[in-house]
Short mmCIF file of C-alpha atoms and ligand atoms in Angstrom, two decimals:
data_model
loop_
_atom_site.label_atom_id
_atom_site.label_comp_id
_atom_site.label_asym_id
_atom_site.label_seq_id
_atom_site.Cartn_x
_atom_site.Cartn_y
_atom_site.Cartn_z
CA MET A 908 -5.03 -9.22 -25.00
CA LYS A 909 -6.45 -10.87 -22.87
CA LEU A 910 -9.80 -9.85 -20.20
CA TYR A 911 -7.72 -10.23 -16.87
CA GLU A 912 -4.42 -7.92 -18.35
CA LEU A 913 -6.40 -4.99 -19.13
CA THR A 914 -5.94 -1.47 -17.49
CA ILE A 915 -8.88 0.14 -15.77
CA HIS A 916 -9.20 2.76 -18.50
CA GLN A 917 -8.70 -0.08 -21.65
CA ALA A 918 -11.24 -2.24 -19.57
CA ARG A 919 -14.21 1.22 -19.21
CA ALA A 920 -13.45 2.14 -22.98
CA LEU A 921 -14.69 -1.83 -24.08
CA LEU A 922 -17.44 -1.38 -21.07
CA ALA A 923 -18.39 1.66 -22.95
CA ARG A 924 -18.67 0.73 -26.02
CA GLY A 925 -20.67 -2.59 -25.00
CA GLU A 926 -17.69 -5.06 -26.25
CA ILE A 927 -17.36 -6.80 -23.30
CA SER A 928 -19.74 -6.99 -19.96
CA ALA A 929 -18.36 -6.65 -16.56
CA SER A 930 -19.52 -10.25 -15.75
CA GLU A 931 -17.38 -11.23 -18.83
CA LEU A 932 -14.70 -9.47 -17.35
CA THR A 933 -15.30 -10.44 -13.67
CA ARG A 934 -15.43 -14.47 -14.83
CA ALA A 935 -12.36 -13.76 -16.54
CA VAL A 936 -10.46 -12.60 -13.62
CA LEU A 937 -11.91 -14.98 -11.55
CA ASP A 938 -10.62 -17.63 -13.82
CA ARG A 939 -7.11 -16.28 -14.05
CA ILE A 940 -7.01 -16.30 -9.62
CA ASN A 941 -8.55 -20.15 -10.15
CA ALA A 942 -5.66 -20.84 -12.36
CA VAL A 943 -2.74 -19.11 -10.63
CA ASP A 944 -3.41 -18.33 -7.24
CA ALA A 945 -2.07 -21.76 -6.03
CA ARG A 946 1.27 -20.41 -6.85
CA VAL A 947 0.74 -17.21 -6.08
CA GLN A 948 -1.15 -16.98 -2.95
CA ALA A 949 -2.18 -13.55 -3.26
CA TYR A 950 -5.66 -14.00 -1.41
CA LEU A 951 -6.85 -14.90 1.88
CA THR A 952 -10.47 -14.77 1.30
CA LEU A 953 -12.00 -14.75 -1.99
CA VAL A 954 -15.99 -13.79 -2.54
CA ALA A 955 -16.42 -15.16 -5.88
CA GLU A 956 -20.43 -15.29 -6.01
CA ARG A 957 -20.79 -11.85 -4.41
CA ALA A 958 -18.46 -10.93 -7.16
CA LEU A 959 -20.65 -12.54 -9.95
CA GLU A 960 -23.49 -10.55 -8.52
CA GLN A 961 -22.22 -7.06 -8.51
CA ALA A 962 -21.07 -7.56 -11.80
CA HIS A 963 -24.42 -8.23 -12.78
CA ALA A 964 -25.80 -5.12 -11.47
CA ALA A 965 -22.73 -3.19 -13.01
CA ASP A 966 -23.93 -4.72 -16.03
CA ALA A 967 -27.34 -3.18 -15.75
CA GLN A 968 -26.10 -0.14 -15.20
CA TRP A 969 -23.90 -0.01 -17.97
CA ALA A 970 -26.85 -0.51 -20.47
CA GLU A 971 -28.94 2.16 -18.58
CA HIS A 972 -26.40 4.66 -19.67
CA ARG A 973 -25.80 3.18 -22.66
CA ARG A 974 -29.47 3.22 -23.37
CA ALA A 975 -29.48 7.11 -22.36
CA GLY A 976 -26.05 7.81 -24.43
CA LYS A 977 -24.69 8.89 -20.80
CA CYS A 978 -21.66 6.37 -20.84
CA GLY A 979 -19.26 9.58 -20.21
CA GLU A 980 -21.35 10.04 -16.83
CA THR A 981 -20.98 6.28 -15.85
CA PRO A 982 -19.36 5.97 -12.02
CA PRO A 983 -15.38 5.74 -12.58
CA LEU A 984 -14.88 2.33 -11.64
CA LEU A 985 -18.35 0.57 -12.64
CA GLY A 986 -17.73 -3.05 -13.33
CA ILE A 987 -14.09 -3.36 -12.41
CA PRO A 988 -12.76 -5.88 -10.11
CA MET A 989 -10.31 -5.19 -7.23
CA ALA A 990 -8.64 -6.86 -4.32
CA ILE A 991 -8.66 -5.04 -1.33
CA LYS A 992 -5.99 -5.33 1.54
CA ASP A 993 -7.15 -7.19 4.85
CA GLU A 994 -5.84 -4.14 6.87
CA ILE A 995 -9.28 -2.56 5.48
CA CYS A 996 -12.57 -3.69 7.21
CA THR A 997 -15.37 -5.05 5.07
CA ARG A 998 -18.90 -5.59 5.87
CA GLY A 999 -19.66 -9.28 6.12
CA VAL A 1000 -16.33 -10.46 4.48
CA ARG A 1001 -13.82 -11.63 6.87
CA THR A 1002 -11.27 -9.35 7.91
CA THR A 1003 -8.38 -10.90 9.56
CA ALA A 1004 -5.37 -7.94 9.08
CA GLY A 1005 -3.26 -11.11 8.49
CA SER A 1006 -3.32 -12.05 12.39
CA LYS A 1007 -4.79 -15.16 14.03
CA ILE A 1008 -6.39 -12.48 16.97
CA LEU A 1009 -8.62 -11.54 14.37
CA ASP A 1010 -9.33 -14.85 12.74
CA ASN A 1011 -12.89 -15.11 13.21
CA PHE A 1012 -14.10 -11.04 12.49
CA VAL A 1013 -16.36 -10.46 9.93
CA PRO A 1014 -17.01 -6.75 10.19
CA PRO A 1015 -20.49 -5.38 10.63
CA TYR A 1016 -19.63 -1.95 8.73
CA ASP A 1017 -17.45 -0.84 5.56
CA ALA A 1018 -14.42 1.33 5.94
CA THR A 1019 -14.97 4.62 4.09
CA VAL A 1020 -12.60 3.86 1.49
CA MET A 1021 -14.75 0.58 0.67
CA GLU A 1022 -17.98 2.44 0.86
CA LYS A 1023 -15.99 5.02 -2.03
CA LEU A 1024 -15.36 2.06 -3.96
CA TYR A 1025 -18.31 0.79 -3.83
CA ALA A 1026 -20.29 3.66 -4.80
CA ALA A 1027 -17.96 3.92 -7.88
CA GLY A 1028 -18.90 0.63 -9.33
CA GLY A 1029 -15.91 -1.50 -8.07
CA ILE A 1030 -16.43 -5.03 -7.29
CA LEU A 1031 -14.98 -6.83 -4.68
CA LEU A 1032 -13.19 -9.92 -5.49
CA GLY A 1033 -11.54 -10.88 -2.13
CA LYS A 1034 -9.49 -10.05 0.47
CA THR A 1035 -5.69 -9.79 0.19
CA ASN A 1036 -2.80 -11.80 2.27
CA GLN A 1037 -0.38 -9.19 4.43
CA ASP A 1038 1.90 -9.35 6.95
CA GLU A 1039 0.42 -9.25 10.67
CA PHE A 1040 -0.91 -5.91 11.17
CA ALA A 1041 0.79 -4.66 8.05
CA MET A 1042 4.39 -5.37 10.15
CA GLY A 1043 6.71 -6.21 7.98
CA SER A 1044 8.57 -5.88 4.36
CA SER A 1045 7.87 -9.40 2.85
CA THR A 1046 4.40 -10.79 3.79
CA GLU A 1047 6.22 -13.86 5.47
CA ASN A 1048 4.70 -12.19 8.89
CA SER A 1049 1.33 -13.29 8.05
CA ARG A 1050 -0.12 -15.84 10.37
CA TYR A 1051 -1.62 -17.71 7.41
CA PHE A 1052 1.03 -18.11 4.75
CA ALA A 1053 3.58 -16.45 2.59
CA THR A 1054 2.50 -15.19 -0.68
CA HIS A 1055 4.71 -15.11 -3.70
CA ASN A 1056 6.39 -13.01 -5.96
CA PRO A 1057 5.15 -13.48 -9.79
CA TRP A 1058 8.25 -12.65 -10.96
CA ASP A 1059 9.58 -15.46 -9.21
CA LEU A 1060 7.59 -17.85 -7.20
CA GLU A 1061 10.81 -18.40 -4.61
CA ARG A 1062 10.84 -14.60 -3.99
CA VAL A 1063 8.50 -12.23 -1.79
CA PRO A 1064 6.64 -9.68 -3.19
CA GLY A 1065 7.44 -7.19 -0.74
CA GLY A 1066 5.39 -6.36 2.16
CA SER A 1067 3.14 -5.55 4.05
CA SER A 1068 0.48 -5.15 1.23
CA GLY A 1069 2.38 -7.93 -0.94
CA GLY A 1070 -0.63 -10.34 -1.56
CA SER A 1071 -2.23 -6.67 -3.40
CA ALA A 1072 0.96 -5.71 -5.36
CA ALA A 1073 1.35 -9.52 -6.26
CA ALA A 1074 -2.43 -9.42 -7.15
CA VAL A 1075 -2.16 -6.80 -9.43
CA ALA A 1076 1.00 -8.01 -11.07
CA ALA A 1077 0.03 -11.44 -11.77
CA ASP A 1078 -3.87 -10.13 -13.10
CA GLU A 1079 -5.57 -11.45 -10.67
CA ALA A 1080 -7.50 -8.40 -10.04
CA LEU A 1081 -7.58 -5.02 -12.20
CA PHE A 1082 -5.88 -3.05 -9.26
CA ALA A 1083 -6.17 -3.17 -5.40
CA LEU A 1084 -5.90 -1.04 -2.20
CA GLY A 1085 -2.96 -1.58 0.05
CA THR A 1086 -2.14 0.25 3.49
CA ASP A 1087 1.23 2.15 3.90
CA THR A 1088 2.58 2.99 7.08
CA GLY A 1089 6.25 2.98 6.34
CA GLY A 1090 6.57 1.97 2.83
CA SER A 1091 3.95 -1.02 2.61
CA VAL A 1092 2.16 0.14 -0.54
CA ARG A 1093 5.72 1.45 -2.20
CA GLN A 1094 8.06 -1.11 -1.73
CA PRO A 1095 5.86 -3.99 -2.94
CA ALA A 1096 4.77 -1.99 -5.88
CA ALA A 1097 8.75 -1.55 -6.70
CA LEU A 1098 9.25 -5.60 -6.29
CA THR A 1099 6.45 -6.42 -8.50
CA ASN A 1100 6.70 -4.02 -11.34
CA THR A 1101 3.04 -2.18 -10.59
CA VAL A 1102 2.73 1.01 -9.45
CA GLY A 1103 1.89 2.46 -5.78
CA LEU A 1104 0.96 5.13 -4.51
CA ARG A 1105 0.72 6.37 -1.40
CA PRO A 1106 -1.30 9.68 -0.94
CA THR A 1107 -0.41 12.51 1.17
CA TYR A 1108 -1.13 11.65 5.36
CA GLY A 1109 -4.74 13.31 5.79
CA ARG A 1110 -5.81 12.78 1.59
CA VAL A 1111 -7.49 9.35 2.80
CA SER A 1112 -9.76 8.50 5.44
CA ARG A 1113 -8.73 5.50 7.88
CA TYR A 1114 -12.23 5.07 8.86
CA GLY A 1115 -12.71 1.53 9.09
CA VAL A 1116 -8.76 0.61 8.67
CA ILE A 1117 -7.46 -1.44 11.53
CA ALA A 1118 -4.85 0.63 12.57
CA PHE A 1119 -1.07 0.13 13.11
CA ALA A 1120 0.59 3.26 13.61
CA SER A 1121 -1.87 6.07 13.45
CA SER A 1122 0.57 9.19 12.67
CA LEU A 1123 1.47 6.86 10.06
CA ASP A 1124 -0.95 5.31 8.26
CA GLN A 1125 -2.32 5.78 4.82
CA VAL A 1126 -4.43 4.11 2.50
CA GLY A 1127 -3.08 3.58 -1.18
CA PRO A 1128 -3.77 2.39 -4.62
CA ILE A 1129 -1.75 -0.43 -6.39
CA ALA A 1130 -2.24 -0.23 -9.96
CA LYS A 1131 -1.22 -1.40 -13.38
CA ASP A 1132 -0.50 2.22 -14.63
CA VAL A 1133 -0.11 5.79 -13.54
CA ARG A 1134 -3.36 6.66 -14.97
CA ASP A 1135 -5.15 4.18 -12.89
CA ALA A 1136 -3.75 5.23 -10.08
CA ALA A 1137 -4.44 8.42 -10.53
CA THR A 1138 -8.09 7.56 -10.90
CA ILE A 1139 -8.39 5.42 -7.95
CA LEU A 1140 -6.89 8.17 -6.07
CA GLY A 1141 -9.43 10.34 -7.05
CA VAL A 1142 -12.17 7.92 -6.05
CA ILE A 1143 -10.72 7.27 -2.39
CA ALA A 1144 -9.72 10.67 -1.45
CA GLY A 1145 -11.69 13.65 0.18
CA HIS A 1146 -12.74 14.60 3.84
CA ASP A 1147 -14.61 12.41 6.05
CA PRO A 1148 -16.54 13.66 9.09
CA ARG A 1149 -15.81 10.38 10.54
CA GLU A 1150 -12.17 10.71 10.14
CA ALA A 1151 -10.56 13.29 12.01
CA THR A 1152 -7.05 13.85 10.20
CA SER A 1153 -8.93 13.81 7.03
CA VAL A 1154 -9.13 17.14 4.68
CA ASN A 1155 -10.61 18.33 1.63
CA VAL A 1156 -8.02 19.63 -0.80
CA PRO A 1157 -9.09 19.06 -4.51
CA VAL A 1158 -6.06 17.05 -6.49
CA GLU A 1159 -6.25 16.44 -10.20
CA VAL A 1160 -6.66 12.76 -11.17
CA HIS A 1161 -7.14 13.54 -14.73
CA VAL A 1162 -3.38 12.82 -15.68
CA GLU A 1163 -3.63 13.32 -19.52
CA ALA A 1164 -4.62 16.44 -18.79
CA LEU A 1165 -1.33 17.00 -17.22
CA ILE A 1166 0.81 16.39 -20.01
CA LYS A 1167 0.31 17.91 -23.18
CA ALA A 1168 0.34 14.92 -26.06
CA GLN A 1169 2.88 14.98 -28.41
CA ASP A 1170 4.82 17.07 -26.32
CA LEU A 1171 8.73 16.52 -26.52
CA ALA A 1172 9.62 18.04 -23.16
CA PRO A 1173 6.32 17.42 -21.19
CA LEU A 1174 8.54 18.31 -17.99
CA HIS A 1175 10.34 21.58 -19.42
CA GLY A 1176 10.76 23.60 -16.11
CA VAL A 1177 10.40 20.71 -13.71
CA ARG A 1178 12.58 20.72 -11.28
CA VAL A 1179 13.71 17.36 -9.66
CA GLY A 1180 15.93 16.48 -7.04
CA VAL A 1181 17.97 13.90 -6.68
CA PRO A 1182 19.23 13.55 -3.10
CA ARG A 1183 22.96 12.64 -2.58
CA GLU A 1184 21.97 10.12 0.85
CA TYR A 1185 19.84 7.72 -1.67
CA PHE A 1186 22.57 6.72 -3.35
CA GLY A 1187 25.15 5.28 -1.23
CA ALA A 1188 25.88 2.10 0.32
CA GLY A 1189 23.58 -0.89 0.71
CA LEU A 1190 22.27 -0.02 -2.87
CA GLN A 1191 22.68 -3.10 -5.04
CA PRO A 1192 24.41 -1.73 -8.24
CA GLY A 1193 21.54 -2.99 -10.44
CA VAL A 1194 19.14 -1.03 -8.58
CA ALA A 1195 21.20 2.25 -8.64
CA GLN A 1196 22.06 1.68 -12.74
CA ALA A 1197 18.21 1.21 -13.65
CA VAL A 1198 17.31 4.51 -11.49
CA ARG A 1199 20.06 6.90 -12.77
CA ALA A 1200 18.56 5.34 -15.68
CA ALA A 1201 15.04 7.01 -15.25
CA ILE A 1202 16.62 9.98 -14.37
CA ARG A 1203 18.71 10.34 -17.55
CA VAL A 1204 14.89 9.49 -19.07
CA LEU A 1205 13.27 12.73 -16.79
CA GLU A 1206 15.96 14.91 -18.01
CA ALA A 1207 15.43 14.21 -21.81
CA LEU A 1208 11.78 15.05 -21.21
CA GLY A 1209 12.82 18.31 -20.20
CA ALA A 1210 13.13 17.87 -16.53
CA ALA A 1211 16.24 20.00 -14.43
CA THR A 1212 17.89 18.00 -12.44
CA GLN A 1213 20.04 18.97 -9.87
CA GLU A 1214 21.37 17.03 -6.18
CA VAL A 1215 19.65 17.71 -3.19
CA THR A 1216 20.78 16.75 0.16
CA LEU A 1217 18.67 15.15 3.18
CA PRO A 1218 20.75 15.30 5.74
CA HIS A 1219 18.73 12.81 8.50
CA THR A 1220 18.48 9.93 6.13
CA ASP A 1221 19.86 8.12 8.13
CA TYR A 1222 17.95 8.72 11.43
CA SER A 1223 14.36 7.67 9.31
CA LEU A 1224 14.62 3.98 10.04
CA PRO A 1225 15.57 4.38 13.92
CA THR A 1226 13.05 6.82 14.54
CA TYR A 1227 10.41 5.17 12.88
CA TYR A 1228 10.94 1.71 14.97
CA LEU A 1229 10.39 3.86 17.67
CA LEU A 1230 7.36 5.72 16.79
CA ALA A 1231 5.63 3.26 15.11
CA PRO A 1232 5.79 0.30 17.78
CA ALA A 1233 4.69 3.10 20.16
CA GLU A 1234 2.02 3.83 18.03
CA ALA A 1235 0.89 0.03 17.77
CA SER A 1236 1.72 -0.68 21.28
CA ALA A 1237 -1.68 1.61 22.21
CA ASN A 1238 -3.71 0.40 18.96
CA LEU A 1239 -2.91 -2.88 19.50
CA ALA A 1240 -4.23 -3.12 23.35
CA ARG A 1241 -7.92 -3.35 22.09
CA TYR A 1242 -7.90 -7.08 21.16
CA ASP A 1243 -8.33 -8.62 24.77
CA GLY A 1244 -10.69 -11.33 23.70
CA VAL A 1245 -13.82 -9.19 24.78
CA LYS A 1246 -15.03 -6.82 21.88
CA TYR A 1247 -13.71 -9.16 18.99
CA GLY A 1248 -11.61 -11.47 17.72
CA LEU A 1249 -10.14 -14.16 19.07
CA ARG A 1250 -10.84 -15.59 22.79
CA LEU A 1251 -9.20 -18.34 24.68
CA GLU A 1252 -11.20 -18.94 28.04
CA GLU A 1253 -9.98 -20.18 31.15
CA SER A 1254 -12.07 -23.10 33.07
CA ASN A 1255 -15.42 -21.81 34.51
CA GLU A 1256 -14.35 -23.06 37.73
CA MET A 1257 -11.63 -20.79 37.50
CA TRP A 1258 -13.84 -17.45 36.83
CA GLU A 1259 -16.28 -18.71 39.67
CA VAL A 1260 -13.54 -18.86 42.27
CA THR A 1261 -10.99 -16.05 41.02
CA PRO A 1262 -12.42 -14.23 38.41
CA ALA A 1263 -9.91 -11.43 38.10
CA LEU A 1264 -7.43 -14.05 37.78
CA ALA A 1265 -9.03 -15.88 35.15
CA TRP A 1266 -9.83 -12.54 33.43
CA GLY A 1267 -6.03 -11.80 33.45
CA ALA A 1268 -5.26 -15.59 32.38
CA SER A 1269 -7.70 -15.30 29.35
CA VAL A 1270 -6.53 -12.18 28.03
CA ARG A 1271 -2.71 -13.69 28.45
CA ALA A 1272 -3.75 -16.85 26.62
CA THR A 1273 -5.74 -14.68 24.02
CA ARG A 1274 -2.78 -12.20 23.07
CA GLY A 1275 -0.19 -15.22 23.14
CA GLU A 1276 -1.98 -17.35 21.04
CA GLY A 1277 -3.10 -14.49 18.62
CA PHE A 1278 -0.21 -12.29 17.67
CA GLY A 1279 2.66 -13.30 16.22
CA ALA A 1280 6.28 -13.03 16.89
CA GLU A 1281 7.00 -9.74 14.81
CA VAL A 1282 3.83 -7.82 16.14
CA LYS A 1283 5.08 -9.25 19.98
CA ARG A 1284 8.61 -7.31 19.39
CA ARG A 1285 6.54 -4.35 18.34
CA ILE A 1286 4.45 -4.10 21.76
CA MET A 1287 7.29 -4.92 23.76
CA LEU A 1288 9.30 -2.20 21.91
CA GLY A 1289 6.52 0.22 22.15
CA THR A 1290 6.01 -0.50 25.53
CA TYR A 1291 9.36 0.18 26.49
CA ALA A 1292 9.74 3.29 24.39
CA LEU A 1293 6.83 4.93 26.20
CA SER A 1294 7.45 3.64 29.66
CA ALA A 1295 8.15 6.30 32.39
CA GLY A 1296 11.83 7.09 32.83
CA TYR A 1297 12.58 6.06 29.07
CA TYR A 1298 9.71 8.36 27.08
CA ASP A 1299 12.02 11.33 27.67
CA ALA A 1300 14.88 9.38 25.72
CA TYR A 1301 13.45 7.47 23.37
CA TYR A 1302 9.55 8.47 22.38
CA LEU A 1303 9.98 11.98 22.90
CA LYS A 1304 13.53 12.03 20.90
CA ALA A 1305 12.23 10.40 18.09
CA GLN A 1306 9.56 12.84 17.73
CA GLN A 1307 12.21 15.61 17.80
CA VAL A 1308 13.98 14.19 15.06
CA ARG A 1309 10.91 13.50 13.03
CA THR A 1310 10.86 16.88 13.19
CA LEU A 1311 14.07 17.07 11.68
CA ILE A 1312 13.72 14.89 8.82
CA LYS A 1313 10.72 16.98 7.83
CA GLN A 1314 12.38 20.01 7.96
CA ASP A 1315 14.70 18.13 5.55
CA PHE A 1316 11.84 17.28 2.89
CA ASP A 1317 10.86 21.37 3.66
CA ARG A 1318 14.54 22.62 2.75
CA ALA A 1319 14.87 20.25 -0.21
CA PHE A 1320 11.25 21.42 -1.64
CA GLU A 1321 12.26 24.82 -2.03
CA GLN A 1322 14.64 24.21 -4.46
CA VAL A 1323 12.72 21.53 -6.41
CA ASP A 1324 9.50 20.32 -7.48
CA VAL A 1325 9.75 16.95 -6.82
CA ILE A 1326 12.67 14.31 -5.15
CA VAL A 1327 13.61 10.88 -7.02
CA GLY A 1328 15.11 7.99 -6.15
CA PRO A 1329 15.10 4.14 -5.68
CA THR A 1330 11.86 2.84 -3.92
CA SER A 1331 13.97 -0.17 -2.33
CA PRO A 1332 17.81 -0.67 -2.24
CA ILE A 1333 17.19 -3.99 -3.52
CA VAL A 1334 14.92 -6.35 -5.78
CA ALA A 1335 12.59 -8.72 -4.22
CA PHE A 1336 14.78 -11.46 -1.77
CA LYS A 1337 14.06 -15.39 -1.53
CA ILE A 1338 11.43 -16.27 0.56
CA GLY A 1339 12.87 -16.97 4.33
CA GLU A 1340 16.51 -14.86 3.31
CA ARG A 1341 16.11 -12.22 5.97
CA ALA A 1342 12.91 -13.91 7.82
CA ASP A 1343 15.06 -14.78 10.97
CA ASP A 1344 17.10 -11.17 10.80
CA PRO A 1345 14.06 -8.53 11.63
CA LEU A 1346 17.25 -5.69 11.55
CA GLN A 1347 17.86 -6.76 7.67
CA MET A 1348 14.38 -6.64 7.44
CA TYR A 1349 13.79 -3.40 8.38
CA LEU A 1350 16.44 -2.07 5.87
CA ALA A 1351 14.30 -2.60 3.21
CA ASP A 1352 12.45 0.37 3.83
CA VAL A 1353 15.51 2.94 4.09
CA PHE A 1354 14.03 4.92 1.32
CA THR A 1355 10.55 4.80 2.11
CA LEU A 1356 10.25 5.82 5.70
CA GLY A 1357 11.53 8.86 5.60
CA GLN A 1358 8.50 10.61 3.20
CA ALA A 1359 6.01 8.51 5.28
CA LEU A 1360 7.10 10.10 8.25
CA ALA A 1361 7.34 13.76 6.82
CA GLY A 1362 3.78 13.15 5.56
CA ILE A 1363 3.87 13.88 1.99
CA PRO A 1364 3.18 12.21 -0.81
CA ALA A 1365 5.53 9.33 -2.92
CA ILE A 1366 4.78 6.67 -5.79
CA SER A 1367 7.40 3.92 -7.13
CA ILE A 1368 6.60 3.12 -10.96
CA PRO A 1369 8.27 0.53 -12.84
CA CYS A 1370 11.70 1.93 -14.27
CA GLY A 1371 13.69 -1.86 -15.04
CA PHE A 1372 14.74 -4.87 -14.39
CA ASP A 1373 18.12 -6.20 -12.60
CA GLN A 1374 18.63 -10.16 -13.25
CA GLY A 1375 15.03 -10.32 -14.14
CA LEU A 1376 13.22 -8.73 -11.14
CA PRO A 1377 11.56 -5.53 -10.94
CA VAL A 1378 12.98 -2.22 -10.20
CA GLY A 1379 10.86 0.84 -8.57
CA LEU A 1380 11.67 4.53 -9.51
CA GLN A 1381 10.15 6.97 -6.35
CA ILE A 1382 8.65 10.27 -6.71
CA ALA A 1383 7.82 12.17 -3.68
CA ALA A 1384 6.75 15.49 -3.90
CA ARG A 1385 5.22 18.32 -1.43
CA ALA A 1386 2.48 17.65 0.50
CA PHE A 1387 -0.63 17.65 -1.06
CA ASP A 1388 0.77 18.15 -4.50
CA GLU A 1389 0.04 14.62 -5.96
CA THR A 1390 -0.91 16.27 -9.42
CA ARG A 1391 3.27 17.13 -9.87
CA LEU A 1392 3.90 13.90 -8.73
CA LEU A 1393 1.43 12.00 -10.93
CA GLN A 1394 2.48 14.24 -13.74
CA VAL A 1395 6.31 13.69 -13.60
CA ALA A 1396 5.18 9.74 -13.21
CA TYR A 1397 2.99 9.90 -16.04
CA ALA A 1398 5.68 11.76 -18.55
CA TYR A 1399 7.94 8.76 -17.20
CA GLU A 1400 5.59 6.13 -17.79
CA GLN A 1401 4.27 7.40 -21.51
CA ALA A 1402 8.04 7.42 -22.38
CA THR A 1403 9.21 3.92 -21.41
CA GLU A 1404 7.62 0.31 -21.53
CA TRP A 1405 8.79 -1.12 -18.23
CA HIS A 1406 4.62 -1.23 -16.71
CA THR A 1407 4.16 -3.40 -19.72
CA ARG A 1408 6.06 -6.24 -19.13
CA LYS A 1409 4.21 -9.30 -17.31
CA PRO A 1410 5.65 -12.03 -15.74
CA GLY A 1411 5.56 -15.49 -17.01
CA LEU A 1412 3.20 -17.15 -15.09
N1 LIG B 2005 8.38 -2.48 6.59
C1 LIG B 2005 7.60 -1.48 7.25
C2 LIG B 2005 7.38 -2.13 8.91
O1 LIG B 2005 7.35 -3.38 8.80
C3 LIG B 2005 6.44 -0.90 6.56
C4 LIG B 2005 5.31 -1.27 7.11
C5 LIG B 2005 3.91 -0.59 6.46
O2 LIG B 2005 4.52 0.45 5.65
N2 LIG B 2005 2.79 -0.86 7.08
O3 LIG B 2005 6.46 -1.48 9.94
#
């Protein structure tokens, strides 16, 4: 096995025994990036030298712990190279959110999740490509370039965290962080055969995470297996005094403890709901087949499955596409060319003669140039939905329907512990195939929007292939019940080998 292919837990075991060093590991991953990223294009920014310095420091820390015989006490990610979505602020490292309006933005501070990852020993390799301000499902809305799916370079890796998912799938990082507003961690994970976890709303601080839709945004890990995803969740979760929506509820992240080794029925007593609405028209037959087979595996592991109903499923797409743009239009008002990022100036003359006009023209030019087409579309939709006279008909109505969608899940969770289904209705599509059709693009998230609107956790794990392309199984649980979700995901993963398959790059 190549060093860059290692999972976090495999690398950690080797680091603890002194069989490899963090420097070797980091160099191996950087070499891998050099070898494949020209084709995959997962990274927007690389910080190789800085990564090697961090690795050097991690090696010193490992050596110290080994001398003291206290390897078990090293921080959980010590010496592990990672990739971070460009939506997340990294002090001293350019952070663009995939937008031209932040082309020159170097944050003066770290997001809380970065502070936590660094404290846990994580090594930053670079920042990954994404749809502009996380708006999209294919990473084609990046203002820089499209990222390619390592499983088929002519196809998209999903989005908006497509760079992060592609980096992990291509072994260009041991793990990555993404953000999930309506599916942006889970859907790219499904399309690249990786594990993507959207935590409960409030589980992870968004301080320093560039805001898209604040009632929906969550940071989540993209990893090579469930055990790694759980480890990362344990590092990034928790209350943050700087972030009012963050809460402190403990989560069990030692997944090995969640199922008994040698237990033939590790899911005995677990009730699994299969929503009728997730298997209707629009679901690709090969995807349906893989997901149905996965459900049979859960049954074989002892789970009791039953059909449940989420009657308002059809409304999640229109509800999301009113609420998310409304919030985005407010959040994006801050990009006016004054505080940070791009600024297109009017002539000095104009400033002298009519400063107010010059100011307006400057803001218009800056935003006109700085934002791409999808972002502008959302700002227009959002301001429209919030405007006087339309607020009640659109925004308020969408808020009411959001409550109905949440109640659907509440009712289902009275009968079952987890809800399973497909993550994405289709496998990875061709680059360009949906780029000009926003509605088709929005449909990529039909199965991931509901959980986000309801604020509940959900994970996508590899569950098979259709025509050589990965299929993801989505498992959702009650709010703050990541433990249950990880237990089911881990048991499934232990019983199958889909997650071990690698693209032939
Ligand atoms: N594809 C959805 C959108 O475009 C979800 C994106 C996300 O989760 N950030 O809004």
